[in-house]
Tab-separated table of C-alpha atoms in Angstrom:
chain	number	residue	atom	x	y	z
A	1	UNK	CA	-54.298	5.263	70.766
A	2	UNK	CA	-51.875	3.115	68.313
A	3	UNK	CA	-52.509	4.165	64.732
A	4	UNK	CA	-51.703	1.595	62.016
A	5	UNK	CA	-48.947	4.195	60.897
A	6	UNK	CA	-47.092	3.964	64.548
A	7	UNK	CA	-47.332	0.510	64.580
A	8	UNK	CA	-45.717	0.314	60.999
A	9	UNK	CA	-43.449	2.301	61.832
A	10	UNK	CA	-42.459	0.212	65.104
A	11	UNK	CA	-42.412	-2.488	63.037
A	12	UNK	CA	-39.796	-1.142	60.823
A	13	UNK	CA	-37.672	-0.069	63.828
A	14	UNK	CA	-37.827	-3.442	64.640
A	15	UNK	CA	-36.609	-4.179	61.086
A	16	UNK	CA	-33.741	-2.049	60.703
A	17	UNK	CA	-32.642	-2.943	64.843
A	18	UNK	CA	-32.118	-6.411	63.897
A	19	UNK	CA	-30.169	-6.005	60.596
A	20	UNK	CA	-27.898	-3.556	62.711
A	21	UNK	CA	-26.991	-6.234	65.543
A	22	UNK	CA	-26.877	-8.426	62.332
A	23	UNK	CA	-24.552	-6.655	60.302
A	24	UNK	CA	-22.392	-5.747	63.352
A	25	UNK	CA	-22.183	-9.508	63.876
A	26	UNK	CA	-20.851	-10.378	60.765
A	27	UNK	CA	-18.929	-7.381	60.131
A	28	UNK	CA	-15.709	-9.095	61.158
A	29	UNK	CA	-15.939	-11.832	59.622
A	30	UNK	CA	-13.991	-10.058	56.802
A	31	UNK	CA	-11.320	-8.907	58.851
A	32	UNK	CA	-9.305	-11.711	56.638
A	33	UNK	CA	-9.234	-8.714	53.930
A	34	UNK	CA	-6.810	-6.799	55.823
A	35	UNK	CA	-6.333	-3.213	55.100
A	36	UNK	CA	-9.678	-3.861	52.397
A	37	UNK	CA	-11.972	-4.964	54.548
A	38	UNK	CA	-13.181	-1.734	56.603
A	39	UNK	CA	-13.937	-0.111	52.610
A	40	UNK	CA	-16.554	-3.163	51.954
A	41	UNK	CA	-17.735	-2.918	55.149
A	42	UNK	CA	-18.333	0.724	55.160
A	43	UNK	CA	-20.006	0.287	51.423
A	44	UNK	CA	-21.991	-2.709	52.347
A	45	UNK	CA	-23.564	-0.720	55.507
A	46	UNK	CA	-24.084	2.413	53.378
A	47	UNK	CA	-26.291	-0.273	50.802
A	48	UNK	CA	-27.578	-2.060	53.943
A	49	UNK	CA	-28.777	0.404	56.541
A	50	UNK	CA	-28.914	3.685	54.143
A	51	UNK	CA	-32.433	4.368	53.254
A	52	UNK	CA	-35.529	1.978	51.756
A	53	UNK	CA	-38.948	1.861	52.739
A	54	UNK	CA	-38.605	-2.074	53.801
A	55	UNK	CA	-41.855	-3.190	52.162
A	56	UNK	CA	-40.743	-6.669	51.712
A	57	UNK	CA	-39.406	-6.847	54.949
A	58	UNK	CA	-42.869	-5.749	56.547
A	59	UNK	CA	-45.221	-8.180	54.022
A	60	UNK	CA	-43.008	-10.687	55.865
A	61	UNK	CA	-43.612	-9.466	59.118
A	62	UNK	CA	-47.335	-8.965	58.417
A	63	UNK	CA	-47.708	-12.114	56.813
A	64	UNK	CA	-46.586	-13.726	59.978
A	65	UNK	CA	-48.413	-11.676	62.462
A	66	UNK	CA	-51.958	-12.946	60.217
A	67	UNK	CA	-50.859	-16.079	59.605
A	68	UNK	CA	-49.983	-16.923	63.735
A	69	UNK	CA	-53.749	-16.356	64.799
A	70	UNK	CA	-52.914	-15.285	67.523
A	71	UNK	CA	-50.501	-18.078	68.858
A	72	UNK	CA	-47.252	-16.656	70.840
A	73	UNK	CA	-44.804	-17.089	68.566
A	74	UNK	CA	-40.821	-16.177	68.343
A	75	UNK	CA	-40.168	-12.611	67.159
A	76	UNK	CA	-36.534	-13.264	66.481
A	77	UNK	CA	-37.432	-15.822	63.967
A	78	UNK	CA	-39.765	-13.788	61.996
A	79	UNK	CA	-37.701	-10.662	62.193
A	80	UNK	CA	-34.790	-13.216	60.853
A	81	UNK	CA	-36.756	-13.880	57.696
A	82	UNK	CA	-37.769	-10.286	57.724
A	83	UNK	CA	-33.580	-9.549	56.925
A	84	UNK	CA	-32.648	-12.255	55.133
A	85	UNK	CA	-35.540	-10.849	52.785
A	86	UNK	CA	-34.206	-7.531	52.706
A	87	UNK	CA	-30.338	-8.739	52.116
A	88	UNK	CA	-31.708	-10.388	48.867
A	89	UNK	CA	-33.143	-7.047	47.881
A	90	UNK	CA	-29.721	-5.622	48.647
A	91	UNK	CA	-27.918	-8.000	46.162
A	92	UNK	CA	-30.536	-7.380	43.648
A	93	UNK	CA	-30.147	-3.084	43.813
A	94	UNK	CA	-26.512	-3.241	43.048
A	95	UNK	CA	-26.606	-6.494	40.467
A	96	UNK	CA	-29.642	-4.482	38.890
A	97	UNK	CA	-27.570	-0.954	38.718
A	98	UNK	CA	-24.813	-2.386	36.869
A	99	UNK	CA	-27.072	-4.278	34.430
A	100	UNK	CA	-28.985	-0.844	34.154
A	101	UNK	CA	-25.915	1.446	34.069
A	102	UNK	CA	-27.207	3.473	36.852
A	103	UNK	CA	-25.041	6.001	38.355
A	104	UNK	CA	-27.142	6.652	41.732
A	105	UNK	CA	-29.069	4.803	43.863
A	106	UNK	CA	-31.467	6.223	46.706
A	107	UNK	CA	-29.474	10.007	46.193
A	108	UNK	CA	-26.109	8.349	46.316
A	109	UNK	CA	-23.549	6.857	43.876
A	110	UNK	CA	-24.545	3.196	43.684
A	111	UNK	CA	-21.717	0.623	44.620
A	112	UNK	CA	-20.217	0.194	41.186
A	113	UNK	CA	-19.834	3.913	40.712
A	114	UNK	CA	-18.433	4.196	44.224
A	115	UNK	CA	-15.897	1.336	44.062
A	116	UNK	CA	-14.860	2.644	40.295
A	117	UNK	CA	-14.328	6.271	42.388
A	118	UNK	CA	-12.576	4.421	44.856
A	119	UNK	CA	-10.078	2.832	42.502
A	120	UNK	CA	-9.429	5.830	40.588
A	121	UNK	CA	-8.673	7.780	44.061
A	122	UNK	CA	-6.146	5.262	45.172
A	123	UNK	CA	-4.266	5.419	40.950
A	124	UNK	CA	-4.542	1.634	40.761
A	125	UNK	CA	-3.872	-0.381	37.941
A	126	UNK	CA	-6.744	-1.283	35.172
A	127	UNK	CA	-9.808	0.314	34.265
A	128	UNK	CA	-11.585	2.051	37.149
A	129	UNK	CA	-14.951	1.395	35.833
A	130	UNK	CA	-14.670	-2.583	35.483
A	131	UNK	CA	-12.834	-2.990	38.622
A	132	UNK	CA	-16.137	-0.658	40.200
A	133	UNK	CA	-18.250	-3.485	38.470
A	134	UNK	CA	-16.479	-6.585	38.973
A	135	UNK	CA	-16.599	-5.976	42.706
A	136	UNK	CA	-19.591	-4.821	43.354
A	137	UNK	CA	-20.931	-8.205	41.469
A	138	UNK	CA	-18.670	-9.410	44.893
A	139	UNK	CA	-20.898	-7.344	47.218
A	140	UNK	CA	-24.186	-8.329	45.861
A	141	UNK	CA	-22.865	-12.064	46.165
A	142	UNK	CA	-21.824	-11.137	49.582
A	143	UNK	CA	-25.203	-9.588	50.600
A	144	UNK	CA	-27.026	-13.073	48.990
A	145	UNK	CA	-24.705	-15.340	51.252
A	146	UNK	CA	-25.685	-13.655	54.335
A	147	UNK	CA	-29.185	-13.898	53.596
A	148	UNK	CA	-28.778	-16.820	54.195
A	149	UNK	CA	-27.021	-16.783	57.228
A	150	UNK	CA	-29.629	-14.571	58.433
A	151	UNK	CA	-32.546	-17.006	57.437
A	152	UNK	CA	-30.932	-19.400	59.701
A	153	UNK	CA	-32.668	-17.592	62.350
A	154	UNK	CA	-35.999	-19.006	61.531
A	155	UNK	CA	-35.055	-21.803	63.594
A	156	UNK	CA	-36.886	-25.537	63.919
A	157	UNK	CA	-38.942	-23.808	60.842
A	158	UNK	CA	-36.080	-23.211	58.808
A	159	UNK	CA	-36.964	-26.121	56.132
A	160	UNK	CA	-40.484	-24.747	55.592
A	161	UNK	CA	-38.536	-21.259	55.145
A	162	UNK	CA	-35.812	-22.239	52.828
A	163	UNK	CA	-38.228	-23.489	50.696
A	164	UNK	CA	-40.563	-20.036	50.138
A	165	UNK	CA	-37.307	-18.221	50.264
A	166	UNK	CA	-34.995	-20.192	47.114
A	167	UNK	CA	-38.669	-20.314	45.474
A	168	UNK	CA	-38.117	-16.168	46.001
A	169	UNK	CA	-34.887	-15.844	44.695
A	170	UNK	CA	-35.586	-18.339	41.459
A	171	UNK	CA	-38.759	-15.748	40.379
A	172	UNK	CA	-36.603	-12.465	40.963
A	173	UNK	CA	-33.629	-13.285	39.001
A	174	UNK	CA	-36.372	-14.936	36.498
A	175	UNK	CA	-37.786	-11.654	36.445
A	176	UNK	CA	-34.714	-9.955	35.896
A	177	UNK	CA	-33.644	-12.131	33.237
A	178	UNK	CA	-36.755	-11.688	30.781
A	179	UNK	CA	-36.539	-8.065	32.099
A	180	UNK	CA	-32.946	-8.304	29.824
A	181	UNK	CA	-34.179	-9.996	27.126
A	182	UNK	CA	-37.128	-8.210	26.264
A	183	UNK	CA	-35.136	-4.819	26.520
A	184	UNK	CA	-32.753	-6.522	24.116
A	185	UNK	CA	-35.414	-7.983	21.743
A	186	UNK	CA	-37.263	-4.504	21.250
A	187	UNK	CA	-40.639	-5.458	21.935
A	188	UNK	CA	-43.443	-6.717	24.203
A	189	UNK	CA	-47.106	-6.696	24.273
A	190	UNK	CA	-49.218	-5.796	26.794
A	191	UNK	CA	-49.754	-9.709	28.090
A	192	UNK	CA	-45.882	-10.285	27.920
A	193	UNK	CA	-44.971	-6.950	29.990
A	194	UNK	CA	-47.599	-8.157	32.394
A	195	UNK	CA	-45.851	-11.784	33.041
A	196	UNK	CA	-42.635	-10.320	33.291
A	197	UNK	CA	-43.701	-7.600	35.942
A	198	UNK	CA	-45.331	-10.704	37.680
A	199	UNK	CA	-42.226	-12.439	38.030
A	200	UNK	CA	-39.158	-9.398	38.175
A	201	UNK	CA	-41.616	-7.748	41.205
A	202	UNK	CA	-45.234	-8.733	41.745
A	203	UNK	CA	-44.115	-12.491	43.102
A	204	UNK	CA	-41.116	-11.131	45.123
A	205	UNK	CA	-42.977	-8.183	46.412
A	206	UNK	CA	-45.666	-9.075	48.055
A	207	UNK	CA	-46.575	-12.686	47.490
A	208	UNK	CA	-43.478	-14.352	48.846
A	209	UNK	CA	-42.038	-12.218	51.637
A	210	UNK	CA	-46.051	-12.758	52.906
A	211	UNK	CA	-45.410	-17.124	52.484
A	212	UNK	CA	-41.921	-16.543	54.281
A	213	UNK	CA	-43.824	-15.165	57.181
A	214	UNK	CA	-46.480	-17.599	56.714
A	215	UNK	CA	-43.965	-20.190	56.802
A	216	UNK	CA	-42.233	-19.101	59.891
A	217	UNK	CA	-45.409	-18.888	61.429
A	218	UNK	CA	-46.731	-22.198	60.401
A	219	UNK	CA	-50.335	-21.436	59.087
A	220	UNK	CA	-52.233	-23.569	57.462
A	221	UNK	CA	-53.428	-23.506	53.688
A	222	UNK	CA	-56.576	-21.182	53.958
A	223	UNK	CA	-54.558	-18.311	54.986
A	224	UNK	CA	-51.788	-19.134	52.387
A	225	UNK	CA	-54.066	-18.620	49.659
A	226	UNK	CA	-55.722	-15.223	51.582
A	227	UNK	CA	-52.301	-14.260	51.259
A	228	UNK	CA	-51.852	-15.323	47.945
A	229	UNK	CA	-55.855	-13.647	47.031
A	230	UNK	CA	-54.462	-10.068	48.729
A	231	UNK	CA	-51.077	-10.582	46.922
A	232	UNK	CA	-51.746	-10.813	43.143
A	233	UNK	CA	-53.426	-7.744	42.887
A	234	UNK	CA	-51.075	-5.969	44.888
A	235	UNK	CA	-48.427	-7.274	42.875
A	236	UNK	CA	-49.651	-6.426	40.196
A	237	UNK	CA	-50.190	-3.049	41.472
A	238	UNK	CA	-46.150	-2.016	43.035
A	239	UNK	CA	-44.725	-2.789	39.445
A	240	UNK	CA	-47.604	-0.245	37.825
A	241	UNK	CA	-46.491	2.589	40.060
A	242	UNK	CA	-42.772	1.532	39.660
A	243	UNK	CA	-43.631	1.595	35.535
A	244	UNK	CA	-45.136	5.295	36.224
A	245	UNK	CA	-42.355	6.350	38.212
A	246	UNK	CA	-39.990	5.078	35.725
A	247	UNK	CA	-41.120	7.329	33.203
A	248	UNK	CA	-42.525	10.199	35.322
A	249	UNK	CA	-40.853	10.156	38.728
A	250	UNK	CA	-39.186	12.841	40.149
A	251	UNK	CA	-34.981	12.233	40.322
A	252	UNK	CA	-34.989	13.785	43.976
A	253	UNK	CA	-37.574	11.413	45.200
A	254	UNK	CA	-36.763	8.202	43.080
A	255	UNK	CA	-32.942	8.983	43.467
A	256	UNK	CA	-32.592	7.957	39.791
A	257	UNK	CA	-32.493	10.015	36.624
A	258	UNK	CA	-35.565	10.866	34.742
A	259	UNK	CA	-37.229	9.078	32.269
A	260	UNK	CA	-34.705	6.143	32.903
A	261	UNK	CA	-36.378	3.059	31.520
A	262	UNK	CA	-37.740	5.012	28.431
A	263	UNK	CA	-33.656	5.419	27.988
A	264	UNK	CA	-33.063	2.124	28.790
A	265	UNK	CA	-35.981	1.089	26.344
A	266	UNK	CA	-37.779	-1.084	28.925
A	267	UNK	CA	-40.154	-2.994	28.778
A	268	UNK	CA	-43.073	-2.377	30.590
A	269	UNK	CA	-46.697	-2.711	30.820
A	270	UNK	CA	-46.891	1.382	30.194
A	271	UNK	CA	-44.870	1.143	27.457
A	272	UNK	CA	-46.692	-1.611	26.304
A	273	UNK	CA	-49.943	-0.205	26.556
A	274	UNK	CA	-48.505	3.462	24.962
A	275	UNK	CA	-47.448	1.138	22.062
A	276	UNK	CA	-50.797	-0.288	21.914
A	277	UNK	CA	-52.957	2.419	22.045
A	278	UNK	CA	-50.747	5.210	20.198
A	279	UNK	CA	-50.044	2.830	17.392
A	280	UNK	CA	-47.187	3.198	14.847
A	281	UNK	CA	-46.053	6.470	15.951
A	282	UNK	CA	-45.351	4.965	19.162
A	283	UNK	CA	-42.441	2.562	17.703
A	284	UNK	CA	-40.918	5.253	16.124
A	285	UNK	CA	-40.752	7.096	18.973
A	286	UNK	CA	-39.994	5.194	21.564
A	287	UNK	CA	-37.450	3.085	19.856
A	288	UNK	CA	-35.080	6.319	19.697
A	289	UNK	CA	-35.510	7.948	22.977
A	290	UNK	CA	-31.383	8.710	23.314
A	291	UNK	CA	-31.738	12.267	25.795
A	292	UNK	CA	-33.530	14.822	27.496
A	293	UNK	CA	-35.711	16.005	24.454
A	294	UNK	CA	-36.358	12.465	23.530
A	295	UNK	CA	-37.705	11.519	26.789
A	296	UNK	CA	-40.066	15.037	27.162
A	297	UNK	CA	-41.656	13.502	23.470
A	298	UNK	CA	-42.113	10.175	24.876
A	299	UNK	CA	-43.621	11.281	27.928
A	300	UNK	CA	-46.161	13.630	26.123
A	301	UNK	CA	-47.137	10.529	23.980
A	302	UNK	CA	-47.787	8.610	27.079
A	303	UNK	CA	-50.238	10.935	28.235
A	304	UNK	CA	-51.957	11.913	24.787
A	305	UNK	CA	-52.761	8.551	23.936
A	306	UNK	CA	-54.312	7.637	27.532
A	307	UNK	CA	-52.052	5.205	28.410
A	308	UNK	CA	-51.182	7.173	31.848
A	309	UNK	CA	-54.800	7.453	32.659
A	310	UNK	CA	-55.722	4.120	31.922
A	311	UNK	CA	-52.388	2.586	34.019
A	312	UNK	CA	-53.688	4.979	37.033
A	313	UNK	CA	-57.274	3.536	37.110
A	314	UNK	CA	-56.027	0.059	36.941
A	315	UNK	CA	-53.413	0.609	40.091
A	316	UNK	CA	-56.648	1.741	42.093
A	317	UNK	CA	-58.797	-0.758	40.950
A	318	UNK	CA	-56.040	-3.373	42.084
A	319	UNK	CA	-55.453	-1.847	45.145
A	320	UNK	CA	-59.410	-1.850	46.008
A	321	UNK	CA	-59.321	-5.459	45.303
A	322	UNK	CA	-56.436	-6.350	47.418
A	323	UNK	CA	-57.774	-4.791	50.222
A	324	UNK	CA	-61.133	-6.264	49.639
A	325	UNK	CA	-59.467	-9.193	50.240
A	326	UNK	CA	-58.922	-8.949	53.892
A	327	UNK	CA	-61.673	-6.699	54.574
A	328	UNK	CA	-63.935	-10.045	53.823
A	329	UNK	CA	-62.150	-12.349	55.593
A	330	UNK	CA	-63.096	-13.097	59.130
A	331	UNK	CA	-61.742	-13.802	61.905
A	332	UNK	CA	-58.808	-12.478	61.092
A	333	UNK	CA	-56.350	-10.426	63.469
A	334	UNK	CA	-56.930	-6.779	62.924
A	335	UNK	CA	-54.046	-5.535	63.436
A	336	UNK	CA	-52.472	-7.250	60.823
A	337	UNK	CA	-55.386	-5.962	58.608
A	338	UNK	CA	-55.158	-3.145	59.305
A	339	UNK	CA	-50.935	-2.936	58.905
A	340	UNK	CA	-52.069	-4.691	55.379
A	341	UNK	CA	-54.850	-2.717	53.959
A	342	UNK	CA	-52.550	0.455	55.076
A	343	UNK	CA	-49.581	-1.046	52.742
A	344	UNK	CA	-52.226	-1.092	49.981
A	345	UNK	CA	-51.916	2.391	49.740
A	346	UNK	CA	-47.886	2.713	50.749
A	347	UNK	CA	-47.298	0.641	47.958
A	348	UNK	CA	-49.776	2.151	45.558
A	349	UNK	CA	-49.427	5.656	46.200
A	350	UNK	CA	-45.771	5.709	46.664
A	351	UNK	CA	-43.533	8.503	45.237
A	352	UNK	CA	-40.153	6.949	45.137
């Protein structure tokens, strides 16, 4: 018997297969950088193929798979969105490291730290660190121009695509941009954390890796907005367990240190709502979290004052509702609602 798990699982097989025979295909295309071009492509395999659960890359498979009803469609094609979704993810982990300073990504040293390492093995000239981030802004373009490449894929639905996909790209570095300027201004509500989660992760999540397989699979408007109905919530949801794993998570499992956006002075909806509930104490706190003891204060605050408990009940409650979603709907192909109502809980209940 096929368990939604297996066929997940398959699915992601499937996944990482493709951007293999991908990557291998463009691989020498940079064969032009002579002796330098066997270092990027090493790097930009480790970022590619090493590690990540593939969640975007599945709500576009998924997406499809509902939105075809059943019609035989073109596997390639949606598997071709399915990368070209997870190459802009790539660009975004190692742009996003080197906004956030982060000296490991997934266990490893991200690409910055690595190409800094990699300049100060061979004794070049200049400062090791900004050459490390200087090109890995490169390799993050580089992954974002072969998303492209890879969305050509799609095929005769490639305008339908293109449009979903730039309309993907616009919200994450959106996102990522009030993500940098509320950080730098020092405060946000609980209603301004909530639109920028919307837009840095709920949007690109969920909602628009699900329209790029909708796209590709040309389905009409009442599944779009199922899709968009099972979505928002969900959304919602992946950026409440990332803001609890920020804070709490476990540097083995997240493969970044500790307490890193109470360092970074983030803001999100659970520091919002720790502001919000614990009051002034909470600003003078969390405005000076600078180490280890710092963050151990701030994370006892966060639990004291509820804020924790109350970010934990809402995740469920979203997650119920999302699946609720498709659980009403009819006539809808179960295995795709099944494969969705099971990535309720793989993006709710995740560790890392």
């Amino acid at each position: 018997m096929t368990t939604t798990a297996s066929r997940t699982d398959t699915v992601r097989d499937l996944i990482d297969d493709r951007l293999g025979r991908f990557l291998d295909q463009r691989g020498g295309e940079l064969d032009f950088l002579g002796p330098d071009a066997a270092p990027v492509r090493d790097l930009m395999n480790a970022q590619i193929r090493g590690g990540g659960k593939r969640l975007r890359p599945l709500f576009v498979y998924w997406g499809h798979r509902l939105s075809a009803d059943g019609r035989d469609e073109d596997g390639e094609a949606v598997l071709a969105a399915a990368c070209a979704v997870e190459l802009v993810h790539t660009a975004a982990l190692i742009l996003d490291d080197i906004m956030d300073e982060a000296p490991v990504r997934r266990g490893r040293p991200s690409a910055h730290h690595a190409l800094a390492a990699r300049h100060e093995r061979a004794g070049w000239r200049g400062d090791p660190a900004r050459f490390g981030e200087s090109a890995a802004v490169l390799l993050g373009l580089l992954a974002f121009t072969w998303a492209d490449a890879a969305l050509l894929g799609t095929g005769p639905r490639l305008g339908p695509a293109l449009e979903v996909f730039t309309r993907l790209r616009l919200e994450a570095i959106g996102g990522q941009y009030l993500d940098l300027a509320c950080a730098a201004r020092g405060t946000a509500d609980v209603r301004q954390a909530a639109h920028l989660s919307l837009y840095k992760t709920g949007k690109y999540t969920v909602e628009r890796p699900l329209h790029l397989g909708h796209a590709v699979a040309g389905g009409g408007p009442g599944v779009r907005r199922l899709l968009s109905a099972y979505a928002a919530p969900l959304g919602e949801a992946f950026q409440l367990r990332d803001d609890v794993l920020g804070v709490f998570g476990d540097p083995a499992r997240t493969g970044k240190p500790g307490g890193l956006d109470l360092l970074q002075g983030k803001a999100t909806s659970l520091v919002a709502r720790t502001r919000l509930l614990a009051g002034p104490r909470a600003a003078a706190l969390l405005d000076h979290v600078r180490d280890a003891e710092g963050v151990a204060a701030a994370r006892e605050l966060v639990v004291s004052c509820g804020a924790l408990d109350a970010v934990e009940r809402r995740i469920a409650e979203l997650a119920d509702r999302s699946a609720a979603v498709l659980l009403d709907g009819l006539d809808l192909p179960p295995d795709a609602v099944d494969a969705l109502v099971e990535l309720c809980g793989s993006v709710t209940r995740r560790t890392s």
